[in-house]
mmCIF file as Biopython writes it, N, C-alpha, C and O atoms, coordinates in Angstrom:
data_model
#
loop_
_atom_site.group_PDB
_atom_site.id
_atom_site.type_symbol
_atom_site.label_atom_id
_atom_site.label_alt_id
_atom_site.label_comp_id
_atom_site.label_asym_id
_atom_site.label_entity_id
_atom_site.label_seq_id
_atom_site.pdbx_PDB_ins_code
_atom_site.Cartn_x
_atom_site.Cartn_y
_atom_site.Cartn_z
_atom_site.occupancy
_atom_site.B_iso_or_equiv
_atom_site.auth_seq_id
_atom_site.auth_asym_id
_atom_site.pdbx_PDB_model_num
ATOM 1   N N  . UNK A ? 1  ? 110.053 119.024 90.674  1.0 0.0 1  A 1 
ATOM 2   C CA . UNK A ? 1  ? 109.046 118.626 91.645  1.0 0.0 1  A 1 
ATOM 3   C C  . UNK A ? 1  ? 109.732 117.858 92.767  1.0 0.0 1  A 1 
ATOM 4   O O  . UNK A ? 1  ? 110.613 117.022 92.569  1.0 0.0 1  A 1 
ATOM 5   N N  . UNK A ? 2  ? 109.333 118.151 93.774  1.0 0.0 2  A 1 
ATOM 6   C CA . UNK A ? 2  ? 110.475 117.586 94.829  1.0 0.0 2  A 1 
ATOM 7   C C  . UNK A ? 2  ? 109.653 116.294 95.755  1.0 0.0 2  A 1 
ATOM 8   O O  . UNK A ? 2  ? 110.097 115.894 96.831  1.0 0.0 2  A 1 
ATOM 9   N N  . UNK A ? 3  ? 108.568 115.827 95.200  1.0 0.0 3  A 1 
ATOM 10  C CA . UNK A ? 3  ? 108.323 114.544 95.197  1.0 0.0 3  A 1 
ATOM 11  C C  . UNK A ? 3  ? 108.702 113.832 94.565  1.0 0.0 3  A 1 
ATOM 12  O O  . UNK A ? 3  ? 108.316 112.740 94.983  1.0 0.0 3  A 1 
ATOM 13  N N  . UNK A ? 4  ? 109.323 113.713 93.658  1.0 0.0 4  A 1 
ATOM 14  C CA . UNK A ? 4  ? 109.698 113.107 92.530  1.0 0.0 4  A 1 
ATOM 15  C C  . UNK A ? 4  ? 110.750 111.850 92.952  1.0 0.0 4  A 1 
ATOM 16  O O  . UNK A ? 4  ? 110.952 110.735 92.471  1.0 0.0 4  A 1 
ATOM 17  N N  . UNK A ? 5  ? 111.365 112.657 94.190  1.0 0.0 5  A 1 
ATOM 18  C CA . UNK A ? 5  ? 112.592 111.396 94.878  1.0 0.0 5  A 1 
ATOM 19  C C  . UNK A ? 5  ? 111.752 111.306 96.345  1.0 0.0 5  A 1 
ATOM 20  O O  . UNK A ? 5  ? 111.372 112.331 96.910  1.0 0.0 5  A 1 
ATOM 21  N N  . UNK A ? 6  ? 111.569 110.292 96.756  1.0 0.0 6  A 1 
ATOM 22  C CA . UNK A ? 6  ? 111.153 110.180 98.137  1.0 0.0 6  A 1 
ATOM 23  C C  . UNK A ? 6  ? 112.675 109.670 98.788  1.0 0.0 6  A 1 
ATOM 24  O O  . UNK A ? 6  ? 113.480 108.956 98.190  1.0 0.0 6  A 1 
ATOM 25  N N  . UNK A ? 7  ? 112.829 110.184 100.057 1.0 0.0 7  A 1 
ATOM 26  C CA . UNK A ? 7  ? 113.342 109.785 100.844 1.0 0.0 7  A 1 
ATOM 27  C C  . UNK A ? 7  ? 113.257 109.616 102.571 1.0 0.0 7  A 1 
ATOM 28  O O  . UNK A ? 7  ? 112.809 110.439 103.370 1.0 0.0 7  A 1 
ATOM 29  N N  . UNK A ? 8  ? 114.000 107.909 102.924 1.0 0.0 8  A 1 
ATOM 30  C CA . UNK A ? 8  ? 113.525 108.149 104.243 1.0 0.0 8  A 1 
ATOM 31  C C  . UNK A ? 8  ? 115.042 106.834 104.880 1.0 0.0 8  A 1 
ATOM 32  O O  . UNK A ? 8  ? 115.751 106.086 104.206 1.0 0.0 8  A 1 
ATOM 33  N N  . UNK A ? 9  ? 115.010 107.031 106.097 1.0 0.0 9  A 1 
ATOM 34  C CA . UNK A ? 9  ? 115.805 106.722 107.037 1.0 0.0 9  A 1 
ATOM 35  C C  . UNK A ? 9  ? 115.046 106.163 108.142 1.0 0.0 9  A 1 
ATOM 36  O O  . UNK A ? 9  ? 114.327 106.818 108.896 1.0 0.0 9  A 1 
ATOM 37  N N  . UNK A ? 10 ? 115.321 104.472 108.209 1.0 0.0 10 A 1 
ATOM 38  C CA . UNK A ? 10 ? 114.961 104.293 109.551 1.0 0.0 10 A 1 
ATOM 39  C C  . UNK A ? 10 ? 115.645 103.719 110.174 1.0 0.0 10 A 1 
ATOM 40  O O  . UNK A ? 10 ? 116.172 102.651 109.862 1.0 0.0 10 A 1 
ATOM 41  N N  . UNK A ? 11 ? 115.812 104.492 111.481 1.0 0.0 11 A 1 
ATOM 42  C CA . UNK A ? 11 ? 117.011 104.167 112.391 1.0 0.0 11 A 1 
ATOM 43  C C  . UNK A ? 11 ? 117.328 102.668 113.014 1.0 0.0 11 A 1 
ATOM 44  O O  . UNK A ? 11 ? 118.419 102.215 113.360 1.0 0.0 11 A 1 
ATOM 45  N N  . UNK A ? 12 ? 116.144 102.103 113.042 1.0 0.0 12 A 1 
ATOM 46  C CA . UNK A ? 12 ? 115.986 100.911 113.775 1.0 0.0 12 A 1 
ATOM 47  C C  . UNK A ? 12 ? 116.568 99.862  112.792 1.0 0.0 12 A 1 
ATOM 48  O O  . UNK A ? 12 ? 117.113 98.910  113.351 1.0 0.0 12 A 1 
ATOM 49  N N  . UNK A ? 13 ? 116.561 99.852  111.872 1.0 0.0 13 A 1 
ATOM 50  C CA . UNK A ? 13 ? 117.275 99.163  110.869 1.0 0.0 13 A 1 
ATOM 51  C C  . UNK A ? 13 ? 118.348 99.342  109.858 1.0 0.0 13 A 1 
ATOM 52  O O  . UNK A ? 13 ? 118.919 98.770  108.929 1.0 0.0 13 A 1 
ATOM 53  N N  . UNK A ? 14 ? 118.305 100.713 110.708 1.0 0.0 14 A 1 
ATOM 54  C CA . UNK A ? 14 ? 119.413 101.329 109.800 1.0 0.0 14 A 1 
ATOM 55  C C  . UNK A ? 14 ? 119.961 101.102 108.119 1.0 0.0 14 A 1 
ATOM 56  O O  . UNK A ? 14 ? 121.050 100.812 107.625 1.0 0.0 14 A 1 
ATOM 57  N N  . UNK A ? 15 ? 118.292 101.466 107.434 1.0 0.0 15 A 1 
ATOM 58  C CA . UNK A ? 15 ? 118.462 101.242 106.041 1.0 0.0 15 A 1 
ATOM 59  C C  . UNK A ? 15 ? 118.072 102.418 105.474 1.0 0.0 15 A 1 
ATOM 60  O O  . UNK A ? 15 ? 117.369 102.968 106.321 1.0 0.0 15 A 1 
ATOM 61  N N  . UNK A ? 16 ? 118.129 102.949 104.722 1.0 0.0 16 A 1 
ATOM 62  C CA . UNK A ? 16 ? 117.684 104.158 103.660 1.0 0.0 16 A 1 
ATOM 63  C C  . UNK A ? 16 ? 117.395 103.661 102.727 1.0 0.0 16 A 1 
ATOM 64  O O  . UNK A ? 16 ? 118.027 102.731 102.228 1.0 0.0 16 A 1 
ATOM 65  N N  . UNK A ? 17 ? 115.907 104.386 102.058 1.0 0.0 17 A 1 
ATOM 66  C CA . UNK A ? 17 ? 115.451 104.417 101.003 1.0 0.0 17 A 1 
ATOM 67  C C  . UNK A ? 17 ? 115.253 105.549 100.271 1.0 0.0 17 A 1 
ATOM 68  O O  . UNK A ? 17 ? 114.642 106.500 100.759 1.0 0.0 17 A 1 
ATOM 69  N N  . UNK A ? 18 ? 115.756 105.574 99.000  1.0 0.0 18 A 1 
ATOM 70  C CA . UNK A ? 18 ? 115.580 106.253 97.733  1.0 0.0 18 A 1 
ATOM 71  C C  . UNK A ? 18 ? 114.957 105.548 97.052  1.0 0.0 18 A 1 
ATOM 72  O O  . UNK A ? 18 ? 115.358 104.411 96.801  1.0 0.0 18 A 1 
ATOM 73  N N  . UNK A ? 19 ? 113.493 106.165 96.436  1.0 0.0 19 A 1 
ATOM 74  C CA . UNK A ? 19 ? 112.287 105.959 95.370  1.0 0.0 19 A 1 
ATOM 75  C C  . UNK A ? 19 ? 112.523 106.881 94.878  1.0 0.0 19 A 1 
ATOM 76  O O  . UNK A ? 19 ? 112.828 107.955 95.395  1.0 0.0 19 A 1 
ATOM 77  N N  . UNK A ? 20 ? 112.406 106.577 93.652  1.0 0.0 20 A 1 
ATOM 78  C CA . UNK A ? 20 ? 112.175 107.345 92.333  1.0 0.0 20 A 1 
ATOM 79  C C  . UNK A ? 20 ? 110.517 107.000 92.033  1.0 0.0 20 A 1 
ATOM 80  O O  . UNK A ? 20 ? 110.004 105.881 92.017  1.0 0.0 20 A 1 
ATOM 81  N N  . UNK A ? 21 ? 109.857 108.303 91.804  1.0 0.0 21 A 1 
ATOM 82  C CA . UNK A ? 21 ? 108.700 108.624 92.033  1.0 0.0 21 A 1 
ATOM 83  C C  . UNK A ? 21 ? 107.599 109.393 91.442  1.0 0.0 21 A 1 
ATOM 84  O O  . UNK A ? 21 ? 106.697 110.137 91.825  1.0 0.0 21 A 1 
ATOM 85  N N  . UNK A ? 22 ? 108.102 108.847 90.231  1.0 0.0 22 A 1 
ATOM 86  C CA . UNK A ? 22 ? 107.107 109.051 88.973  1.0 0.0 22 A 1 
ATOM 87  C C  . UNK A ? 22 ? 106.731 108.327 88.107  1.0 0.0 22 A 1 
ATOM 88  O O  . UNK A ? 22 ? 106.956 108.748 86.972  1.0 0.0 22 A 1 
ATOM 89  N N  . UNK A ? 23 ? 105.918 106.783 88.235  1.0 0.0 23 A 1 
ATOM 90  C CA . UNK A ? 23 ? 105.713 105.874 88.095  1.0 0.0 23 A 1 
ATOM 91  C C  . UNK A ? 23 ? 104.620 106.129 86.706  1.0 0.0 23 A 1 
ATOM 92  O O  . UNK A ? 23 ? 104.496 105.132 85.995  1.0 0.0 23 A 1 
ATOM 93  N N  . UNK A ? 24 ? 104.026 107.068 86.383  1.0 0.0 24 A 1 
ATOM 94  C CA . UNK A ? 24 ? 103.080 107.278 85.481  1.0 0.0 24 A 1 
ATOM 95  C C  . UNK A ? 24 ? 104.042 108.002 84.035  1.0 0.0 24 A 1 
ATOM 96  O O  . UNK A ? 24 ? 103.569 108.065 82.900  1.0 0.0 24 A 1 
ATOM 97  N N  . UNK A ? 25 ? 105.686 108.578 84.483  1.0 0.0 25 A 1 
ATOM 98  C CA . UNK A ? 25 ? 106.349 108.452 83.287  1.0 0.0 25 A 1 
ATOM 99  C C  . UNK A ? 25 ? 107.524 107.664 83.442  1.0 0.0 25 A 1 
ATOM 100 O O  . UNK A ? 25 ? 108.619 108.184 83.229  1.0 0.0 25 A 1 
ATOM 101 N N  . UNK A ? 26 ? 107.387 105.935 83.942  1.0 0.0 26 A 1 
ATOM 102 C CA . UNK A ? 26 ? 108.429 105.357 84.009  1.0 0.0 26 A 1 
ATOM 103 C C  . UNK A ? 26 ? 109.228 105.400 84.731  1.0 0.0 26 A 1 
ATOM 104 O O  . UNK A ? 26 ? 110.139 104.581 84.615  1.0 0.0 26 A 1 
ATOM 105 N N  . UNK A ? 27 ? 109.259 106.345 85.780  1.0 0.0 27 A 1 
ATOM 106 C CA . UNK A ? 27 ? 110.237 106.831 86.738  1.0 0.0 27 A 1 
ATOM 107 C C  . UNK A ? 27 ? 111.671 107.290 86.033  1.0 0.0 27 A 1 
ATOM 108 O O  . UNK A ? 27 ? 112.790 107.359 86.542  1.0 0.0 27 A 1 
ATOM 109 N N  . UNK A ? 28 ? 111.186 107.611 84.532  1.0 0.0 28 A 1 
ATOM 110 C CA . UNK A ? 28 ? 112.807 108.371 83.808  1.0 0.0 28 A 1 
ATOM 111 C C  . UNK A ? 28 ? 112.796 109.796 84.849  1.0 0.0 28 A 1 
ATOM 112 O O  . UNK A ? 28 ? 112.088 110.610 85.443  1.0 0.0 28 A 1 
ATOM 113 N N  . UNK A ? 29 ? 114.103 109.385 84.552  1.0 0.0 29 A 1 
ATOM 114 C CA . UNK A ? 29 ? 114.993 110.562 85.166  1.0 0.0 29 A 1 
ATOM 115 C C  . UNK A ? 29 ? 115.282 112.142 84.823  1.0 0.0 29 A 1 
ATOM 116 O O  . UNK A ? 29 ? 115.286 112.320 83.605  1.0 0.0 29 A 1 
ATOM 117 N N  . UNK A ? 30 ? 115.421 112.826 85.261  1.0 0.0 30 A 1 
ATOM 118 C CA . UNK A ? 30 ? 115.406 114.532 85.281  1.0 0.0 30 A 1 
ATOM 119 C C  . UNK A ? 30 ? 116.595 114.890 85.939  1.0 0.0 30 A 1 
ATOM 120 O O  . UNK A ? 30 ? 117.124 114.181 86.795  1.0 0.0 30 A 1 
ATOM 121 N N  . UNK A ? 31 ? 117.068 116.084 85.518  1.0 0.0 31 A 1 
ATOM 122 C CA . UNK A ? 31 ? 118.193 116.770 86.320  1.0 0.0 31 A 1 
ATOM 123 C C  . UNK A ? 31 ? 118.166 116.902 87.610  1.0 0.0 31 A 1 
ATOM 124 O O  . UNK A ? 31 ? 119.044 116.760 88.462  1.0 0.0 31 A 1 
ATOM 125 N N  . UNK A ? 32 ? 116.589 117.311 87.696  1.0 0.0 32 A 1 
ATOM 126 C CA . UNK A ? 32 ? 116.527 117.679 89.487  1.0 0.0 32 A 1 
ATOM 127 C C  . UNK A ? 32 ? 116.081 116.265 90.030  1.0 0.0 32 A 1 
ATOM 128 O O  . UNK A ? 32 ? 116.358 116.037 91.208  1.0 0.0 32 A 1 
ATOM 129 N N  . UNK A ? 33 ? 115.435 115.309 89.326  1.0 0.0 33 A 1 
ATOM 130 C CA . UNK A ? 33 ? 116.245 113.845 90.293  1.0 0.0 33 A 1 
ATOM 131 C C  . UNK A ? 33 ? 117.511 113.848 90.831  1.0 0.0 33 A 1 
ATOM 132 O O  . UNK A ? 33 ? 117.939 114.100 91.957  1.0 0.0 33 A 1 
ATOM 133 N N  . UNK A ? 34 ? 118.231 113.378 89.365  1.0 0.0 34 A 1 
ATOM 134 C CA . UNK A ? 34 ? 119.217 113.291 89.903  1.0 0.0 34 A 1 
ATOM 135 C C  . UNK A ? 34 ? 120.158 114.083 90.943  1.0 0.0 34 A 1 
ATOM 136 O O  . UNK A ? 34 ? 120.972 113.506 91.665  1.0 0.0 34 A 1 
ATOM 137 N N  . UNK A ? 35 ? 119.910 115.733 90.931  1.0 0.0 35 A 1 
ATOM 138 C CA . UNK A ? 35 ? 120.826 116.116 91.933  1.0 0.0 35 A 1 
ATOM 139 C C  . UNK A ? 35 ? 119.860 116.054 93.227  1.0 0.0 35 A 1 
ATOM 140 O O  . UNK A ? 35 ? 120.519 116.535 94.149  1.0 0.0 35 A 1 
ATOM 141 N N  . UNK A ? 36 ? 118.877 115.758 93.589  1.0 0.0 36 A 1 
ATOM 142 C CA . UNK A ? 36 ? 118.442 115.183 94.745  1.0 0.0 36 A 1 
ATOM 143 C C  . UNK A ? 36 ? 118.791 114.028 95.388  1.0 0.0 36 A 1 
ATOM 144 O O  . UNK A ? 36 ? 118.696 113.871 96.606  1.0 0.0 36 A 1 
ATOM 145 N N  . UNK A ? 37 ? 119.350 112.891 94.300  1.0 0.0 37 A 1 
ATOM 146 C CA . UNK A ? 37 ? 119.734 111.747 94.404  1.0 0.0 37 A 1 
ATOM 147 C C  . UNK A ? 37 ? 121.353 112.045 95.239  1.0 0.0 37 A 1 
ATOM 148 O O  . UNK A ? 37 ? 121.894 111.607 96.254  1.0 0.0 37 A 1 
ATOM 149 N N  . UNK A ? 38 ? 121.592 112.707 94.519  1.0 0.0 38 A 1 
ATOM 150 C CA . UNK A ? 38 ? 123.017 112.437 94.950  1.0 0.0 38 A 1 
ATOM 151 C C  . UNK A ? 38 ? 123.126 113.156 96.462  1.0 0.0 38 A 1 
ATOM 152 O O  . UNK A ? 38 ? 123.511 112.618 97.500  1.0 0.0 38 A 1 
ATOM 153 N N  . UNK A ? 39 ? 122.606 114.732 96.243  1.0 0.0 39 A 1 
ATOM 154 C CA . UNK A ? 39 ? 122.439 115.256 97.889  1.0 0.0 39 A 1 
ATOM 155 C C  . UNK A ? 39 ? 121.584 113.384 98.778  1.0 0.0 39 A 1 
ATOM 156 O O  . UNK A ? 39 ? 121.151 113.817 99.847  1.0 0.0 39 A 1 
ATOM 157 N N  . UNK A ? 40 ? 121.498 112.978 98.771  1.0 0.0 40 A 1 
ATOM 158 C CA . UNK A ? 40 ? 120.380 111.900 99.794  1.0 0.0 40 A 1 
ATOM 159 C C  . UNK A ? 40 ? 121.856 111.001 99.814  1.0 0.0 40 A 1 
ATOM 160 O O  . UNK A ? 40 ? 121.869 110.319 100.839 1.0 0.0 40 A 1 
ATOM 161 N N  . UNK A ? 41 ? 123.185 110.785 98.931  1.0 0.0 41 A 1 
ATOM 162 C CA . UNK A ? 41 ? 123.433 109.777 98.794  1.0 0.0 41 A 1 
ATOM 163 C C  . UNK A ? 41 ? 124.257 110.640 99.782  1.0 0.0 41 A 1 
ATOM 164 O O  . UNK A ? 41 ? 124.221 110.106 100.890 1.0 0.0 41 A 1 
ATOM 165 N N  . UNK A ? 42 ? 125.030 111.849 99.785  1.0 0.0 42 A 1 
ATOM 166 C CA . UNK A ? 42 ? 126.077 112.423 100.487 1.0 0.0 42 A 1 
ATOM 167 C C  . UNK A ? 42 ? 125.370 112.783 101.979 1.0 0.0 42 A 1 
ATOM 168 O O  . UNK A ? 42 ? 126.062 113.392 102.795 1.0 0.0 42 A 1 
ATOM 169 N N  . UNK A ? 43 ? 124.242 112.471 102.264 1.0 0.0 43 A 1 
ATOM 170 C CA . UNK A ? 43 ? 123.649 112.073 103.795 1.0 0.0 43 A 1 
ATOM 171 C C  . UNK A ? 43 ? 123.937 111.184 103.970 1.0 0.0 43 A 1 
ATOM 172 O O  . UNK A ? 43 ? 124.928 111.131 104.699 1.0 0.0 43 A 1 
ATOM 173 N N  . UNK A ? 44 ? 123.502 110.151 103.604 1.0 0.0 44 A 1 
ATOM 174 C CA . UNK A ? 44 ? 123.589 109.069 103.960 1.0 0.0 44 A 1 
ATOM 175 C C  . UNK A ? 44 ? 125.578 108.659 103.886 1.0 0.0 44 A 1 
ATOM 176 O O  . UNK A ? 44 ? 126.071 107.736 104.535 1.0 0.0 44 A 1 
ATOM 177 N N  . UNK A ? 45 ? 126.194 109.364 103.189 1.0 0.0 45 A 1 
ATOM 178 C CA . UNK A ? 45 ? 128.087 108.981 103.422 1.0 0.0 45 A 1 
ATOM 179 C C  . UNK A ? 45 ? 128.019 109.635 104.563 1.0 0.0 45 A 1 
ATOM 180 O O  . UNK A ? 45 ? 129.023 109.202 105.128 1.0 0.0 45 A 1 
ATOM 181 N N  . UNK A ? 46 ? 127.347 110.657 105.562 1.0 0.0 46 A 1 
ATOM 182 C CA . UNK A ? 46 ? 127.669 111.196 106.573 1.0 0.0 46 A 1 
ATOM 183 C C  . UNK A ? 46 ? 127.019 110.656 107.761 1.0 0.0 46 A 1 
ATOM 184 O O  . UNK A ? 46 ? 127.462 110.930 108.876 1.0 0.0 46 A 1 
ATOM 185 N N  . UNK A ? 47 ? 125.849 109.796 107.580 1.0 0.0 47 A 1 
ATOM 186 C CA . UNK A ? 47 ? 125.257 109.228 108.391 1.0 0.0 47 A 1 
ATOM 187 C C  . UNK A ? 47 ? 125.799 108.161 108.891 1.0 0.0 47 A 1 
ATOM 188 O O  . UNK A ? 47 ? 125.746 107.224 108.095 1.0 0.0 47 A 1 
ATOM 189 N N  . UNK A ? 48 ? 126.570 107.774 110.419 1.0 0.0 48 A 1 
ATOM 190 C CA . UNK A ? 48 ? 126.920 106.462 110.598 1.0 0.0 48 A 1 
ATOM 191 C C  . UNK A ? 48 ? 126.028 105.573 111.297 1.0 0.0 48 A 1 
ATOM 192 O O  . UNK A ? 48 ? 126.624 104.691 111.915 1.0 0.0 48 A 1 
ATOM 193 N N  . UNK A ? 49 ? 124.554 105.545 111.393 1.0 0.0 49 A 1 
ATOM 194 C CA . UNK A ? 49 ? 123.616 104.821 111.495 1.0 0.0 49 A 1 
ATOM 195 C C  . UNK A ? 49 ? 122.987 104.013 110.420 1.0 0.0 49 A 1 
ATOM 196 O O  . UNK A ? 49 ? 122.236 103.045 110.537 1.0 0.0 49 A 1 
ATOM 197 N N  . UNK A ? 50 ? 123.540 104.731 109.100 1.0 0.0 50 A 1 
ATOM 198 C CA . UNK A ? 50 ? 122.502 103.935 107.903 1.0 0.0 50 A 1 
ATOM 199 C C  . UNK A ? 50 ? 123.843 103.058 107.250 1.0 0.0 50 A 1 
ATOM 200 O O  . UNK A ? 50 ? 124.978 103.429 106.950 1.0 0.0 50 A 1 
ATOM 201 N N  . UNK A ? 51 ? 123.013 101.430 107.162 1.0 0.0 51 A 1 
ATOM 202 C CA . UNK A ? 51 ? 124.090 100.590 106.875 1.0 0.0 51 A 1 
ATOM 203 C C  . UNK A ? 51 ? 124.039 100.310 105.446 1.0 0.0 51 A 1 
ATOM 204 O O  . UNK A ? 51 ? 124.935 100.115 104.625 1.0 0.0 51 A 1 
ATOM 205 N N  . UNK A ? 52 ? 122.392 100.345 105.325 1.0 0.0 52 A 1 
ATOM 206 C CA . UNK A ? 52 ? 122.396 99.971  103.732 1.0 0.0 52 A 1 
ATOM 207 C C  . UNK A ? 52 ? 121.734 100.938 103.145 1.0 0.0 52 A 1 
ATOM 208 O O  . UNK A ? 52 ? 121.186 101.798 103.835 1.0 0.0 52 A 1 
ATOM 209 N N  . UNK A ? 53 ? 121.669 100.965 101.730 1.0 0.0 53 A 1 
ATOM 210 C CA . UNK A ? 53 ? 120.741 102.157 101.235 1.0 0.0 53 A 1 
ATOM 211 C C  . UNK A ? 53 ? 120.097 101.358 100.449 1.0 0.0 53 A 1 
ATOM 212 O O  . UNK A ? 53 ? 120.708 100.311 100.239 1.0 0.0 53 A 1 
ATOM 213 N N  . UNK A ? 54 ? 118.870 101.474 99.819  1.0 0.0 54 A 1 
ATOM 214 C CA . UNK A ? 54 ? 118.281 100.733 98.823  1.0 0.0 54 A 1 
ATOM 215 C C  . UNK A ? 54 ? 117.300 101.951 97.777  1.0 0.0 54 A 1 
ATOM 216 O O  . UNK A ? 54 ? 116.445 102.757 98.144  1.0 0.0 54 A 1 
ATOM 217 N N  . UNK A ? 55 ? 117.823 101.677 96.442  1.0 0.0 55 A 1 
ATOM 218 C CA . UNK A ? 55 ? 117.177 102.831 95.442  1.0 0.0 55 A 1 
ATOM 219 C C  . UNK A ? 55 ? 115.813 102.245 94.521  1.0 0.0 55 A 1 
ATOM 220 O O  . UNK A ? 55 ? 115.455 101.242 93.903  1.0 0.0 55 A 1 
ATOM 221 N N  . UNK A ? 56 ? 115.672 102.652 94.634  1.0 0.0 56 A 1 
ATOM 222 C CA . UNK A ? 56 ? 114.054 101.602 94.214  1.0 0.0 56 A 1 
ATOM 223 C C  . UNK A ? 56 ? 112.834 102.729 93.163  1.0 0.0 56 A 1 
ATOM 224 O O  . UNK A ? 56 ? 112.412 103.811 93.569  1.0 0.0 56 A 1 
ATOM 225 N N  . UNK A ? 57 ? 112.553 102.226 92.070  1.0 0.0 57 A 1 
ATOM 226 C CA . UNK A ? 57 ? 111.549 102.790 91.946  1.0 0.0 57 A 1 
ATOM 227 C C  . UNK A ? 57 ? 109.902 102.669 91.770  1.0 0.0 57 A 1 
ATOM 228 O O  . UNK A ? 57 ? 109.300 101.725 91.259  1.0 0.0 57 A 1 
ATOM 229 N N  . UNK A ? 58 ? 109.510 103.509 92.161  1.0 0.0 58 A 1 
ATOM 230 C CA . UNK A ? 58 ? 107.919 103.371 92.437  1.0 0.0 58 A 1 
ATOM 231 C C  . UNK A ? 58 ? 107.036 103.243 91.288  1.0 0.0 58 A 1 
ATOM 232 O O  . UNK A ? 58 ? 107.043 103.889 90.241  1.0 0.0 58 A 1 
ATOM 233 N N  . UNK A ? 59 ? 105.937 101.882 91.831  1.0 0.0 59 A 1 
ATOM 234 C CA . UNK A ? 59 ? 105.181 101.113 90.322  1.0 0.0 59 A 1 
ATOM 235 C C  . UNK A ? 59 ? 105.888 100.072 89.661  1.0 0.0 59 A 1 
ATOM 236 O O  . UNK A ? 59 ? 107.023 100.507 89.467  1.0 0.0 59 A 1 
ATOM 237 N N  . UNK A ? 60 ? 105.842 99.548  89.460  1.0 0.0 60 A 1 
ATOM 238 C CA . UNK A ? 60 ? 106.702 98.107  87.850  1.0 0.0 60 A 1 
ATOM 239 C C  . UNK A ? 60 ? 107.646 98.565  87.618  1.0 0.0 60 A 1 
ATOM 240 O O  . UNK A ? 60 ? 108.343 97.865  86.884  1.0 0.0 60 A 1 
ATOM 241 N N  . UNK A ? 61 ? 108.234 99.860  88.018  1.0 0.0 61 A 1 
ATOM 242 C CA . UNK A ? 61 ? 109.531 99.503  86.751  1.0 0.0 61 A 1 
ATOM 243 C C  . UNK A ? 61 ? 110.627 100.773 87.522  1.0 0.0 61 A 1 
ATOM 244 O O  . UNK A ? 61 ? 110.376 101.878 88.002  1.0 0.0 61 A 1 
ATOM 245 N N  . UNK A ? 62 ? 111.865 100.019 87.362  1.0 0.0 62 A 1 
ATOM 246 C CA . UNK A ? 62 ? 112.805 100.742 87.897  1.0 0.0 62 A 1 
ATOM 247 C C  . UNK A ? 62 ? 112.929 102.463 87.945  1.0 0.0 62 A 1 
ATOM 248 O O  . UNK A ? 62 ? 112.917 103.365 88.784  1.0 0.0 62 A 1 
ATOM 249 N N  . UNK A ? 63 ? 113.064 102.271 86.378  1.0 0.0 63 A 1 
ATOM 250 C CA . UNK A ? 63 ? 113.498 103.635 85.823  1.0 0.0 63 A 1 
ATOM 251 C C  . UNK A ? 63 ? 113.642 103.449 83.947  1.0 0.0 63 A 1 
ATOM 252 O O  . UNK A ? 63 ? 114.311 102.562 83.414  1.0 0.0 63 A 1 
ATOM 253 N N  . UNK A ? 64 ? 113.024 104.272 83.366  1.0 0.0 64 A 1 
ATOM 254 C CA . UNK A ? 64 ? 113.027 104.097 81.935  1.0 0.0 64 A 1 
ATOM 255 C C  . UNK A ? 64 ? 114.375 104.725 81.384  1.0 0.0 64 A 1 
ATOM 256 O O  . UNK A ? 64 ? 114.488 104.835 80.163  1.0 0.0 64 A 1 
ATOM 257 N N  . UNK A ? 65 ? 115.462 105.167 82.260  1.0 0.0 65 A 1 
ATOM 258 C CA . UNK A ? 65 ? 116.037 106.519 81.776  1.0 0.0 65 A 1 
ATOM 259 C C  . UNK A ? 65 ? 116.159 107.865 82.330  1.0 0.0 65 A 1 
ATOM 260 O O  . UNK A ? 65 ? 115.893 108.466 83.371  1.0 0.0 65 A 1 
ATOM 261 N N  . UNK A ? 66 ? 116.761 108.114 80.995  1.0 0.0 66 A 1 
ATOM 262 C CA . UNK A ? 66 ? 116.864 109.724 81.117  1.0 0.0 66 A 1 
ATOM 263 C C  . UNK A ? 66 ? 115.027 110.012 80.585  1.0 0.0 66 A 1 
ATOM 264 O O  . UNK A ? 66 ? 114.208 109.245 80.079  1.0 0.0 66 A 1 
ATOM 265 N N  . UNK A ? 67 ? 114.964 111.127 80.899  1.0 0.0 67 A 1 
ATOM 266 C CA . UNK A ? 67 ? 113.853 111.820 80.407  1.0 0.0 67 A 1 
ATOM 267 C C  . UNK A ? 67 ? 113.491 112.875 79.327  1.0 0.0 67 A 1 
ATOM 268 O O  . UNK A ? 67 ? 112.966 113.979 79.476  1.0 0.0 67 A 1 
ATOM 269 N N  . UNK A ? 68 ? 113.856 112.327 78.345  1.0 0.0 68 A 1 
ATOM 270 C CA . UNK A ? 68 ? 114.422 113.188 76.992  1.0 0.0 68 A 1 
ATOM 271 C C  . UNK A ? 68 ? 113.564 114.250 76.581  1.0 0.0 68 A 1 
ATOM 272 O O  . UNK A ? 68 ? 113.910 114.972 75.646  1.0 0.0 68 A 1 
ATOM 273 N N  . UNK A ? 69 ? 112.324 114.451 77.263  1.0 0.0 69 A 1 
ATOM 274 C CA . UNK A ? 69 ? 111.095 115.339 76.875  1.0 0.0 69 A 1 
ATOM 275 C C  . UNK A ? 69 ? 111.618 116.714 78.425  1.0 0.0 69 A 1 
ATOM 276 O O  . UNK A ? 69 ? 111.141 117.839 78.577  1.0 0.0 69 A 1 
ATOM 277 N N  . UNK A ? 70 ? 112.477 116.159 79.119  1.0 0.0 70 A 1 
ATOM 278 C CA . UNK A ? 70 ? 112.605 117.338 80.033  1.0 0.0 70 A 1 
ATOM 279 C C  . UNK A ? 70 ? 113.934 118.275 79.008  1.0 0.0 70 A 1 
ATOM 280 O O  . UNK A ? 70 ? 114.365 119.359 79.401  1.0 0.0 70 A 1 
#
């Protein structure tokens, strides 16, 4: 599901955000997170406007994990 990672860039502050974005199973993790994660992270190594990145996940709680039921 390719909501699952939100991503966004704003120039004016030149910060990036990665949410993890499945807050109703913990925001554990999946394969196709993660390789979304990493494509967003290898933008952002090519981007020389974004200074910081911040990974965050959506609802209470970081991330439970892996997602052992995927």
């Amino acid at each position: 599901m390719d909501d699952d990672v939100l991503y966004e860039k704003d120039p004016v502050s030149h910060i990036a955000r990665i949410t993890l974005n499945r807050p109703a199973k913990l925001n554990a993790m999946t394969l196709g997170m993660y390789e979304r994660i990493v494509a967003h992270l290898d933008d952002v190594a090519e981007d020389d406007d974004v200074k910081v990145v911040i990974l965050r996940g959506a609802g209470e709680n970081f991330t439970a994990g892996v997602d052992m039921g995927e």
